[in-house]
Coordinates of C-alpha atoms in Angstrom, one line a residue:
X11 CA -18.8 0.9 54.4
X12 CA -15.8 1.4 52.3
X13 CA -13.5 4.5 53.1
X14 CA -13.4 7.1 49.9
X15 CA -10.8 9.5 49.4
X16 CA -11.2 13.3 50.2
X17 CA -12.7 15.2 47.9
X18 CA -9.8 17.3 46.8
X19 CA -7.9 14.4 45.7
X20 CA -10.9 12.6 43.3
X21 CA -10.9 16.3 42.1
X22 CA -7.1 16.2 41.6
X23 CA -7.6 12.9 39.6
X24 CA -9.9 13.9 37.2
X25 CA -7.4 16.5 36.4
X26 CA -4.9 14.5 36.0
X27 CA -6.6 12.0 33.7
X28 CA -7.5 15.5 31.2
X29 CA -3.8 16.6 31.7
X30 CA -2.8 13.4 30.5
X31 CA -4.9 13.0 27.3
X32 CA -4.4 17.1 26.4
X33 CA -0.6 15.8 26.7
X34 CA -1.3 13.0 24.6
X35 CA -3.4 14.9 22.0
X36 CA -0.9 18.0 21.6
X37 CA 2.2 15.1 21.4
X38 CA 2.2 14.2 17.8
X39 CA 1.9 17.9 16.7
X40 CA 4.9 19.1 18.7
X41 CA 7.0 15.6 17.3
X42 CA 6.0 17.3 13.7
X43 CA 7.1 20.1 14.7
X44 CA 10.7 18.9 16.2
X45 CA 11.1 16.8 13.0
X46 CA 10.8 20.1 11.1
X47 CA 13.1 21.9 13.2
X48 CA 15.5 18.9 13.3
X49 CA 15.8 19.5 9.6
X50 CA 15.9 23.4 9.7
X51 CA 19.3 22.6 11.6
X52 CA 20.4 20.3 8.7
X53 CA 19.3 23.4 6.4
X54 CA 21.6 25.8 8.7
X55 CA 24.5 23.7 8.5
X56 CA 24.4 22.5 5.0
X57 CA 24.6 26.2 4.0
X58 CA 27.0 27.0 6.2
X59 CA 29.5 24.6 5.1
X60 CA 28.6 25.4 1.3
X61 CA 26.3 22.7 0.3
X62 CA 23.1 23.7 -1.8
X63 CA 19.7 23.0 -0.4
X64 CA 17.2 22.2 -2.8
X65 CA 14.7 20.9 -0.8
X66 CA 13.4 19.8 3.0
X67 CA 10.9 19.1 5.0
X68 CA 8.4 16.4 6.7
X69 CA 7.1 13.6 5.4
X70 CA 7.8 10.6 2.7
X71 CA 4.8 10.8 0.3
X72 CA 1.9 13.3 -1.0
X73 CA 2.8 16.7 0.3
X74 CA -0.2 19.1 1.7
X75 CA 1.8 21.9 1.1
X76 CA 4.9 23.1 -1.2
X77 CA 6.4 26.2 -1.0
X78 CA 9.6 28.1 -1.7
X79 CA 12.0 29.4 0.6
X80 CA 15.0 31.2 -1.3
X81 CA 16.4 28.6 -3.4
X82 CA 15.0 26.0 -1.4
X83 CA 11.5 24.0 -1.7
X84 CA 9.9 23.5 1.9
X85 CA 7.2 20.8 2.2
X86 CA 5.1 19.0 4.5
X87 CA 3.4 15.6 4.1
X88 CA 1.2 13.7 6.5
X89 CA 2.3 10.3 5.2
X90 CA 5.6 9.4 6.6
X91 CA 5.6 12.7 8.6
X92 CA 8.0 10.6 11.6
X93 CA 10.4 11.5 8.9
X94 CA 12.5 14.3 7.7
X95 CA 14.6 14.8 4.6
X96 CA 17.1 17.8 3.4
X97 CA 18.3 17.4 0.0
X98 CA 21.7 19.0 -0.8
X99 CA 23.6 19.3 -3.8
X100 CA 27.3 19.6 -3.4
X101 CA 28.8 22.1 -6.4
X102 CA 32.3 20.6 -5.8
X103 CA 31.1 17.1 -5.4
X104 CA 33.0 16.5 -1.9
X105 CA 33.6 18.4 1.4
X106 CA 36.4 17.8 3.8
X107 CA 35.5 15.3 6.6
X108 CA 34.9 17.8 9.0
X109 CA 32.5 19.9 7.8
X110 CA 30.5 17.3 6.8
X111 CA 30.5 15.6 10.1
X112 CA 28.9 19.2 11.4
X113 CA 26.5 19.1 8.5
X114 CA 25.1 16.0 9.7
X115 CA 25.6 17.0 13.2
X116 CA 23.3 19.9 12.7
X117 CA 19.9 18.4 13.5
X118 CA 20.9 17.3 16.4
X119 CA 22.3 20.5 17.6
X120 CA 19.0 22.1 16.5
X121 CA 17.2 19.4 18.7
X122 CA 19.5 20.2 21.5
X123 CA 19.0 24.3 21.3
X124 CA 15.4 23.9 20.9
X125 CA 14.9 21.6 23.9
X126 CA 17.4 24.0 26.0
X127 CA 15.1 26.8 24.8
X128 CA 11.9 25.2 26.1
X129 CA 13.9 24.1 29.3
X130 CA 14.6 27.7 30.1
X131 CA 10.9 29.2 29.2
X132 CA 9.6 26.4 31.2
X133 CA 12.2 27.6 34.2
X134 CA 11.5 31.3 33.9
X135 CA 7.7 31.5 33.6
X136 CA 7.5 31.4 37.5
X137 CA 4.2 31.6 39.2
X138 CA 0.6 31.5 37.4
X139 CA 2.0 29.6 34.5
X140 CA -1.1 26.6 33.3
X141 CA -0.5 23.5 33.4
X142 CA -1.2 23.5 29.4
X143 CA 1.4 25.9 28.8
X144 CA 3.8 23.7 30.9
X145 CA 2.7 20.6 29.5
X146 CA 3.3 21.8 25.7
X147 CA 6.7 23.0 27.0
X148 CA 7.1 19.6 28.8
X149 CA 6.6 17.7 25.3
X150 CA 8.7 19.8 23.7
X151 CA 11.6 19.1 25.7
X152 CA 11.1 15.4 25.4
X153 CA 10.5 15.3 21.5
X154 CA 13.7 17.0 21.2
X155 CA 15.8 15.1 23.3
X156 CA 14.4 12.3 21.8
X157 CA 15.0 13.6 18.1
X158 CA 18.6 14.4 18.9
X159 CA 19.4 10.8 20.3
X160 CA 17.8 9.0 18.2
X161 CA 19.3 10.7 15.1
X162 CA 22.8 10.4 16.7
X163 CA 22.2 6.7 17.5
X164 CA 24.7 5.3 14.4
X165 CA 22.2 2.6 12.7
X166 CA 20.3 1.9 9.8
X167 CA 16.6 2.1 9.3
X168 CA 14.5 0.5 6.4
X169 CA 11.9 2.8 4.8
X170 CA 9.9 1.6 2.2
X171 CA 12.1 0.0 -0.6
X172 CA 15.0 1.5 0.8
X173 CA 17.6 1.5 3.8
X174 CA 18.4 5.0 5.6
X175 CA 21.4 5.6 7.2
X176 CA 21.0 7.8 10.6
X177 CA 22.9 10.8 11.2
X178 CA 24.8 9.2 13.8
X179 CA 25.7 6.8 11.2
X180 CA 27.4 8.8 8.7
X181 CA 29.2 10.9 11.6
X182 CA 30.5 7.6 12.6
X183 CA 31.8 6.4 9.0
X184 CA 33.4 9.6 8.5
X185 CA 35.2 9.6 11.7
X186 CA 36.4 6.1 11.4
X187 CA 37.4 5.7 7.7
X188 CA 36.7 9.0 6.3
X189 CA 33.5 8.0 4.4
X190 CA 32.5 4.6 3.1
X191 CA 31.4 4.1 -0.5
X192 CA 27.9 3.0 -0.1
X193 CA 27.2 0.0 -2.7
X194 CA 25.8 0.3 -6.2
X195 CA 22.5 -0.9 -5.0
X196 CA 22.3 1.6 -2.3
X197 CA 21.8 4.4 -5.3
X198 CA 19.1 2.0 -6.5
X199 CA 17.6 1.5 -3.4
X200 CA 17.3 5.2 -2.8
X201 CA 16.0 6.4 -6.1
X202 CA 13.1 4.4 -5.9
X203 CA 12.4 5.8 -2.5
X204 CA 12.6 9.4 -3.1
X205 CA 11.8 9.3 -6.6
X206 CA 7.7 9.8 -6.2
X207 CA 8.5 12.7 -3.4
X208 CA 10.9 14.3 -5.2
X209 CA 8.8 14.6 -8.0
X210 CA 5.6 16.1 -5.9
X211 CA 7.4 18.5 -4.7
X212 CA 9.2 19.7 -8.1
X213 CA 12.7 19.1 -6.9
X214 CA 14.1 18.4 -10.6
X215 CA 17.9 19.1 -9.6
X216 CA 18.2 16.7 -7.1
X217 CA 16.1 14.2 -9.2
X218 CA 18.3 14.6 -11.5
X219 CA 21.1 14.0 -9.7
X220 CA 19.7 10.9 -8.4
X221 CA 18.7 9.6 -11.8
X222 CA 22.5 9.9 -12.6
X223 CA 24.0 8.2 -9.3
X224 CA 21.3 5.0 -10.5
X225 CA 22.3 5.1 -13.5
X226 CA 26.2 5.2 -12.6
X227 CA 25.3 2.4 -10.5
X228 CA 23.4 0.2 -12.9
X229 CA 26.4 -0.4 -14.8
X230 CA 28.4 -2.5 -12.3
X231 CA 25.4 -4.2 -11.7
X232 CA 25.3 -5.3 -15.1
X233 CA 22.2 -3.4 -16.6
X234 CA 23.5 -1.2 -19.3
X235 CA 20.0 -0.7 -20.8
X236 CA 18.3 0.5 -16.8
X237 CA 21.4 2.6 -16.8
X238 CA 20.9 4.1 -20.4
X239 CA 17.2 4.7 -19.6
X240 CA 18.0 6.3 -16.6
X241 CA 21.1 8.6 -17.6
X242 CA 18.4 9.8 -20.8
X243 CA 15.7 10.5 -18.1
X244 CA 18.4 12.4 -16.0
X245 CA 19.5 14.4 -18.9
X246 CA 16.5 15.6 -19.8
X247 CA 16.3 17.4 -16.5
X248 CA 19.7 18.4 -16.1
X249 CA 20.5 22.1 -16.4
X250 CA 23.2 23.5 -18.4
X251 CA 23.9 26.2 -15.9
X252 CA 25.1 23.4 -13.0
X253 CA 28.8 24.0 -11.7
X254 CA 32.0 22.4 -14.0
X255 CA 32.0 19.5 -11.4
X256 CA 28.8 18.3 -11.5
X257 CA 29.1 18.5 -15.5
X258 CA 31.9 16.3 -15.4
X259 CA 30.0 14.0 -13.0
X260 CA 27.1 13.7 -15.7
X261 CA 29.7 13.5 -18.7
X262 CA 31.4 10.2 -16.4
X263 CA 28.5 9.0 -15.8
X264 CA 27.9 8.8 -19.8
X265 CA 31.2 8.1 -20.4
X266 CA 30.8 4.3 -18.0
X267 CA 27.6 3.6 -20.0
X268 CA 29.4 3.8 -23.5
X269 CA 32.3 1.8 -21.8
X270 CA 30.0 -0.9 -20.8
X271 CA 28.3 -0.6 -24.5
X272 CA 32.0 -1.0 -25.9
X273 CA 31.8 2.0 -27.6
X274 CA 35.5 3.4 -26.9
X275 CA 35.5 5.8 -29.2
X276 CA 32.9 8.0 -28.2
X277 CA 33.7 7.7 -24.5
X278 CA 37.3 8.7 -25.2
X279 CA 35.7 11.5 -27.3
X280 CA 33.8 12.8 -23.7
X281 CA 36.6 12.6 -21.6
X282 CA 38.7 14.8 -23.4
X283 CA 35.3 17.3 -23.7
X284 CA 35.0 16.9 -19.8
X285 CA 38.6 17.3 -19.6
X286 CA 38.2 20.8 -20.8
X287 CA 35.7 21.7 -17.9
X288 CA 37.1 24.2 -15.5
X289 CA 37.1 21.9 -12.2
X290 CA 39.4 22.3 -9.0
X291 CA 42.5 20.6 -9.0
X292 CA 43.2 17.6 -6.6
X293 CA 39.2 17.7 -6.1
X294 CA 36.7 15.0 -6.0
X295 CA 35.9 16.0 -9.8
X296 CA 39.6 16.0 -11.3
X297 CA 39.5 12.3 -9.6
X298 CA 36.6 10.8 -11.1
X299 CA 38.1 12.2 -14.3
X300 CA 41.2 10.3 -13.8
X301 CA 39.8 7.1 -13.0
X302 CA 37.0 7.3 -15.8
X303 CA 40.3 7.2 -17.8
X304 CA 42.1 4.6 -16.3
X305 CA 38.8 2.6 -16.3
X306 CA 38.8 3.3 -20.0
X307 CA 42.0 1.9 -20.8
X308 CA 41.6 -1.1 -19.0
X309 CA 38.5 -1.9 -20.9
X310 CA 40.2 -0.7 -24.1
X311 CA 42.9 -3.6 -23.1
X312 CA 45.8 -0.6 -22.9
X313 CA 47.0 -2.8 -19.5
X314 CA 50.2 -1.2 -19.3
X315 CA 49.1 2.7 -19.5
X316 CA 46.2 1.8 -17.2
X317 CA 48.5 0.8 -14.3
X318 CA 50.7 3.9 -15.0
X319 CA 47.7 6.0 -14.4
X320 CA 46.7 3.9 -11.8
X321 CA 50.1 4.5 -10.0
X322 CA 49.8 8.3 -10.3
X323 CA 45.8 7.9 -8.8
X324 CA 47.1 6.2 -5.5
X325 CA 48.9 9.4 -4.3
X326 CA 45.8 11.6 -5.2
X327 CA 44.6 13.7 -2.4
X328 CA 41.2 12.5 -2.4
X329 CA 42.5 8.8 -1.8
X330 CA 44.6 9.8 0.8
X331 CA 41.6 11.4 2.5
X332 CA 38.7 8.9 1.7
X333 CA 40.8 5.5 1.7
X334 CA 37.7 3.3 0.3
X335 CA 38.7 4.4 -3.0
X336 CA 42.0 2.7 -2.7
X337 CA 39.5 -0.8 -3.8
X338 CA 37.9 0.4 -6.7
X339 CA 42.0 0.8 -7.6
X340 CA 42.8 -2.7 -6.7
X341 CA 39.9 -3.8 -8.5
X342 CA 41.2 -2.1 -12.1
X343 CA 44.6 -3.1 -10.9
X344 CA 43.5 -7.0 -10.8
X345 CA 41.6 -6.8 -14.0
X346 CA 44.7 -5.3 -15.9
X347 CA 46.8 -7.9 -14.8
X348 CA 44.0 -10.8 -15.1
X349 CA 44.1 -9.0 -18.8
X350 CA 48.1 -9.2 -19.4
X351 CA 48.0 -12.8 -18.1
X352 CA 50.8 -12.7 -15.9
X353 CA 50.6 -14.9 -12.7
X354 CA 52.6 -12.9 -10.6
X355 CA 51.3 -9.5 -11.0
X356 CA 47.7 -11.4 -10.5
X357 CA 48.7 -13.0 -7.3
X358 CA 50.1 -9.4 -5.8
X359 CA 47.1 -7.4 -7.1
X360 CA 45.0 -10.2 -5.1
X361 CA 46.8 -9.4 -2.0
X362 CA 46.4 -6.1 -2.1
X363 CA 43.3 -6.1 -2.3
X364 CA 42.8 -8.8 0.1
X365 CA 45.1 -6.6 2.6
X366 CA 42.6 -3.4 2.5
X367 CA 40.3 -3.2 5.9
X368 CA 37.4 -5.2 5.7
X369 CA 34.9 -2.2 6.2
X370 CA 36.1 -0.8 3.0
X371 CA 35.3 -4.0 0.8
X372 CA 31.5 -4.6 0.2
X373 CA 29.9 -7.3 -1.6
X374 CA 29.7 -5.4 -5.0
X375 CA 33.7 -5.2 -4.7
X376 CA 33.9 -9.4 -3.4
X377 CA 31.4 -10.0 -6.5
X378 CA 33.9 -8.2 -9.5
X379 CA 37.1 -9.5 -7.8
X380 CA 36.3 -12.9 -7.3
X381 CA 34.3 -13.2 -10.6
X382 CA 37.3 -12.1 -12.1
X383 CA 39.9 -14.3 -10.2
X384 CA 37.5 -17.6 -11.2
X385 CA 37.9 -16.9 -14.9
X386 CA 41.9 -16.7 -14.2
X387 CA 42.3 -19.8 -12.5
X388 CA 39.6 -21.9 -14.2
X389 CA 42.2 -21.3 -17.4
X390 CA 44.8 -22.6 -15.0
X391 CA 43.0 -25.5 -14.3
X392 CA 43.2 -25.2 -10.4
X393 CA 40.4 -27.0 -9.3
X394 CA 40.1 -25.6 -5.6
X395 CA 40.8 -22.4 -5.7
X396 CA 38.2 -21.9 -8.2
X397 CA 35.6 -23.8 -6.1
X398 CA 36.7 -21.7 -3.2
X399 CA 36.4 -18.3 -5.4
X400 CA 33.2 -19.3 -6.9
X401 CA 31.5 -19.6 -3.0
X402 CA 32.8 -16.6 -2.7
X403 CA 31.4 -14.4 -5.7
X404 CA 27.8 -16.5 -5.4
X405 CA 28.1 -15.5 -1.6
X406 CA 28.8 -11.7 -2.8
X407 CA 26.0 -12.1 -5.2
X408 CA 23.2 -13.0 -3.1
X409 CA 24.2 -10.4 -0.4
X410 CA 23.9 -7.9 -3.0
X411 CA 20.4 -9.6 -4.2
X412 CA 19.5 -9.7 -0.6
X413 CA 19.9 -5.7 -0.4
X414 CA 17.1 -5.2 -3.2
X415 CA 14.2 -5.0 -0.6
X416 CA 11.9 -5.1 -3.3
X417 CA 10.8 -8.7 -4.4
X418 CA 10.5 -7.8 -8.0
X419 CA 13.9 -5.7 -8.2
X420 CA 15.5 -8.7 -6.7
X421 CA 14.5 -11.2 -9.2
X422 CA 15.5 -8.7 -11.9
X423 CA 18.8 -8.4 -10.8
X424 CA 19.1 -11.9 -10.3
X425 CA 17.6 -12.8 -13.6
X426 CA 20.9 -11.1 -15.0
X427 CA 22.9 -13.5 -13.9
X428 CA 21.0 -17.2 -14.7
X429 CA 23.7 -17.7 -17.1
X430 CA 26.6 -17.1 -14.6
X431 CA 24.6 -19.1 -11.6
X432 CA 24.4 -22.4 -14.7
X433 CA 28.0 -22.0 -15.5
X434 CA 29.2 -22.3 -11.8
X435 CA 26.6 -25.3 -11.4
X436 CA 27.8 -27.0 -14.5
X437 CA 31.4 -26.6 -13.0
X438 CA 30.4 -28.3 -10.1
X439 CA 29.2 -31.5 -12.2
X440 CA 32.2 -31.2 -14.7
X441 CA 34.4 -31.9 -11.5
X442 CA 32.1 -34.3 -9.1
X443 CA 31.5 -31.6 -6.2
X444 CA 28.9 -33.2 -5.3
X445 CA 28.5 -31.0 -1.9
X446 CA 28.9 -28.0 -3.7
X447 CA 26.5 -29.0 -6.2
X448 CA 24.1 -30.2 -3.2
X449 CA 24.7 -26.5 -1.4
X450 CA 24.2 -24.5 -4.7
X451 CA 20.3 -25.8 -4.9
X452 CA 17.8 -23.4 -3.9
X453 CA 21.1 -21.0 -2.7
X454 CA 18.9 -18.3 -4.4
X455 CA 15.5 -19.4 -3.2
X456 CA 13.3 -16.3 -2.0
X457 CA 13.1 -17.9 1.7
X458 CA 16.8 -18.4 2.1
X459 CA 17.4 -14.9 0.8
X460 CA 14.5 -13.3 2.9
X461 CA 16.3 -15.5 5.7
X462 CA 19.5 -14.3 5.3
X463 CA 18.6 -10.3 5.2
X464 CA 16.6 -11.3 8.4
X465 CA 19.3 -12.9 10.1
X466 CA 21.9 -10.0 9.2
X467 CA 19.2 -7.8 10.8
X468 CA 18.6 -9.6 13.9
X469 CA 22.8 -10.1 14.4
X470 CA 23.0 -6.2 14.6
X471 CA 19.8 -5.5 16.4
X472 CA 18.9 -8.3 19.0
X473 CA 21.4 -7.2 21.9
X474 CA 21.1 -4.0 21.7
X475 CA 17.7 -3.9 21.7
X476 CA 17.6 -6.4 24.5
X477 CA 19.5 -4.5 26.8
X478 CA 17.5 -1.1 26.0
X479 CA 13.7 -3.0 26.4
X480 CA 15.2 -4.7 29.6
X481 CA 15.9 -1.4 31.1
X482 CA 12.9 0.4 30.3
X483 CA 11.1 -2.0 31.7
X484 CA 12.9 -1.8 34.8
X485 CA 12.2 2.4 34.7
X486 CA 8.7 2.6 33.7
X487 CA 7.5 -0.1 36.0
X488 CA 9.3 1.9 39.2
X489 CA 7.6 5.5 37.6
X490 CA 4.0 3.7 37.5
X491 CA 4.6 2.9 41.2
X492 CA 5.6 6.3 42.3
X493 CA 3.4 8.2 39.7
X494 CA 0.1 7.9 42.0
X495 CA 1.2 8.7 45.5
X496 CA 3.5 11.6 44.2
X497 CA 0.7 12.8 42.1
X498 CA -2.0 12.6 45.5
X499 CA 0.9 14.4 47.8
X500 CA 2.7 16.7 45.7
X501 CA 1.9 20.0 45.1
X502 CA 3.5 22.8 42.8
X503 CA 5.0 23.0 39.6
X504 CA 6.0 19.3 40.2
X505 CA 2.5 18.3 39.7
X506 CA 3.0 18.8 35.5
X507 CA 6.0 16.8 35.8
X508 CA 4.1 13.2 37.2
X509 CA 1.6 14.1 34.8
X510 CA 4.0 13.6 32.0
X511 CA 5.9 10.5 33.8
X512 CA 2.2 8.9 33.6
X513 CA 1.9 9.6 30.3
X514 CA 5.8 7.8 29.0
X515 CA 4.9 5.1 31.3
X516 CA 1.7 4.8 29.1
X517 CA 3.7 5.1 26.2
X518 CA 6.3 2.9 27.4
X519 CA 3.8 0.1 27.8
X520 CA 1.8 0.8 24.9
X521 CA 5.1 -0.1 22.6
X522 CA 6.0 -3.2 24.7
X523 CA 2.3 -4.2 23.7
X524 CA 3.1 -3.6 20.0
X525 CA 6.5 -4.9 20.8
X526 CA 4.9 -8.6 21.9
X527 CA 2.1 -9.0 20.4
X528 CA 1.6 -7.0 17.1
X529 CA 5.6 -7.7 16.9
X530 CA 4.3 -11.1 16.4
X531 CA 2.0 -10.1 13.4
X532 CA 4.4 -7.8 11.8
X533 CA 8.1 -8.4 12.5
X534 CA 8.9 -5.1 11.3
X535 CA 7.5 -3.8 14.2
X536 CA 9.9 -5.0 16.6
X537 CA 12.9 -3.1 15.5
X538 CA 14.2 -0.3 17.2
X539 CA 11.2 -0.8 19.7
X540 CA 13.8 -1.3 22.8
X541 CA 15.8 2.0 22.2
X542 CA 12.4 3.6 21.5
X543 CA 11.1 2.6 24.8
X544 CA 14.1 3.5 26.8
X545 CA 14.5 7.3 25.7
X546 CA 10.9 7.7 26.9
X547 CA 11.3 5.7 30.0
X548 CA 14.5 7.6 30.9
X549 CA 12.9 11.2 30.2
X550 CA 10.9 11.4 33.4
X551 CA 14.1 10.4 35.7
X552 CA 15.9 12.8 33.8
X553 CA 13.7 15.3 34.6
X554 CA 14.2 14.1 38.3
X555 CA 17.5 14.8 38.4
X556 CA 17.1 18.1 36.9
X557 CA 14.6 19.4 39.7
X558 CA 17.1 18.2 42.5
X559 CA 19.7 20.5 40.8
X560 CA 17.0 23.2 40.9
X561 CA 16.5 23.2 37.3
X562 CA 12.8 23.7 37.2
X563 CA 11.1 26.5 39.5
X564 CA 8.6 25.5 42.5
X565 CA 5.7 28.3 42.2
X566 CA 1.8 27.3 42.2
X567 CA 1.3 26.7 38.8
X568 CA 0.2 23.1 39.5
X569 CA -1.8 23.5 43.0
X570 CA -5.3 22.9 43.2

C-alpha cells in the first residue's frame, strides 16, 4: 500500500486551495477599487494644478451609477471596468510642463500610497489576524503596485476605435519634447470613443470641448462639412459662462471652418471679436489667436503680412515651451513661399521644415508639406523631385488613413482624396514611371493598410513583449516548484504569502495560455501580455525580498 501524507498536511492542502479560490474571487473587486483610487489621484493632482475636473470614474460604457461630487460627475461602469478616465478642462487651455507631469503622475502616486498603506496595515496587524484579511490586504498591495507600474509604462493602448496614451507616455513626451501635438486623427478617434460615455454620464461640458477639438481637426483633414456639423453640435452644448480662453478656442474653431469655406470676411470679423476677449498675455489662448490670424492672412493671399506675423509668432513664449508648434509655423511659411512663387524662399522654407527634429513632424505635417511641394515642383517641371514628393505624400496619406481603426471612417477619409490619388497615377503614366505605377496599384488596399498598421504595432512591442515573457516564465516556474514544499513546511503569516504566490502562478500560466492559444484566434489578446505576466510573476519574489528585510509580521495568523 502507498504511503499517504499526514492528516495535518491534507487539512492544510484543503485550506490552501480554498484560500486560493477566495484570493481569485476578491481580486476583481479589489482591482476595481484600485482603479478608482488611481483616478482619484488624478482628480487630486488635477485640482492642485488648476484644472477643472468635469467627470471621473471607472469603465467605458453603460454606467450603473452616476452621481455628482462637487463640480464633477462621478461614474461607475461594468463594461470596460479595467479602464478608468479623468476628464479635465484647463480654463487657460494650457499649464506649464512640470505641473502637467505632476497631474499625469497623480494616479500612480495614489496607487503607490495605497499599496504602502496596505503594507503598513498588514505589518501592524500582528497576531490573531485571519488569512482572509491578509489575503485581501495582499491583493490590495498587488493590484496597486501593478497599476502604478503599468500606468507609468510609456506605451499606447488600443481601446475600441481609439489609441490611448498611458500616463507614462504623456510624462515622457513632456519631459523629452515639452509635449507633442496629437495628429488631427487622434481627436477624431477620441470623440468617437468617448462620445457615448460622456452622454451617458451627462458631462456636456467635456463633450462640447471634444466636439470642438474634433471639428478643428476635420478642417485640415479635408472634410469641412463634417467639421461644420460637429461645430454646430458643440455650439448647442457650449456654455457662454466659460472662461475667455475657452470662448476664444470656440471662436478660432469656427474661424478655421470659415477660412476653409473661403468666407474670409466672416472669419476676419470673428477674429476681431475674439481679440476683444480678456485672455492672458503670452499664454496658449493668445498664441491660438495670433496663429489663426497668420493662417487667415496666408489663405487670403496676403503673404508678406503673413510672413511678418510668423516672425513674431516664432518668438512667442508658447513656441519656446512647446517646440512642436514650430512645425505648424513652418507649414504656413512654406505655403506663403509657394504662393509668392519665389523658388529661393521655397527651398529655404523646405529646409527649415526638414531640419526640425523628427519627433515633432507627424504624418499630417508630411502630407501637407509634400503635397504643397509636389504642386510647386510639378509646375517647375522637375519630374524626379515630383515623383519623390508624391511618394512621401502618399505614404503620409496611408499612415493617416491607417490611424482610423474603424474601417468605415478609414474608407470615408480615403474617399476625400480619390481625385488626388487619380492625379498621381495620371502623372506616373504621363511620364512613363512604370515602377511607380505598379507600386501604386493596391497601395491603399484594406489588406495592405491593416498589414502596415499591424507591422507598426509589432515593431514597437515585440522586443519588450518577448523580454518580459521570457522572464515571467522563468520566475513563475521557479515559484511553482517552490510553492508546494514551502506551503507544507512553513508556518506563520508566511503561509498567506505562499497562497498568494500560487494564485499569481495560476494567473501567469493562464495568461500564457491566452497568449499562445487564444492569441491565434484573436491577435489583440497578444498585446502586452509579456509585461502583464512579468509584473504578476515578480510580485511574490518581491514579497520574499521584503520579508528578508523584516517588512512582514511573523505571528500565528497562518498557523493551523
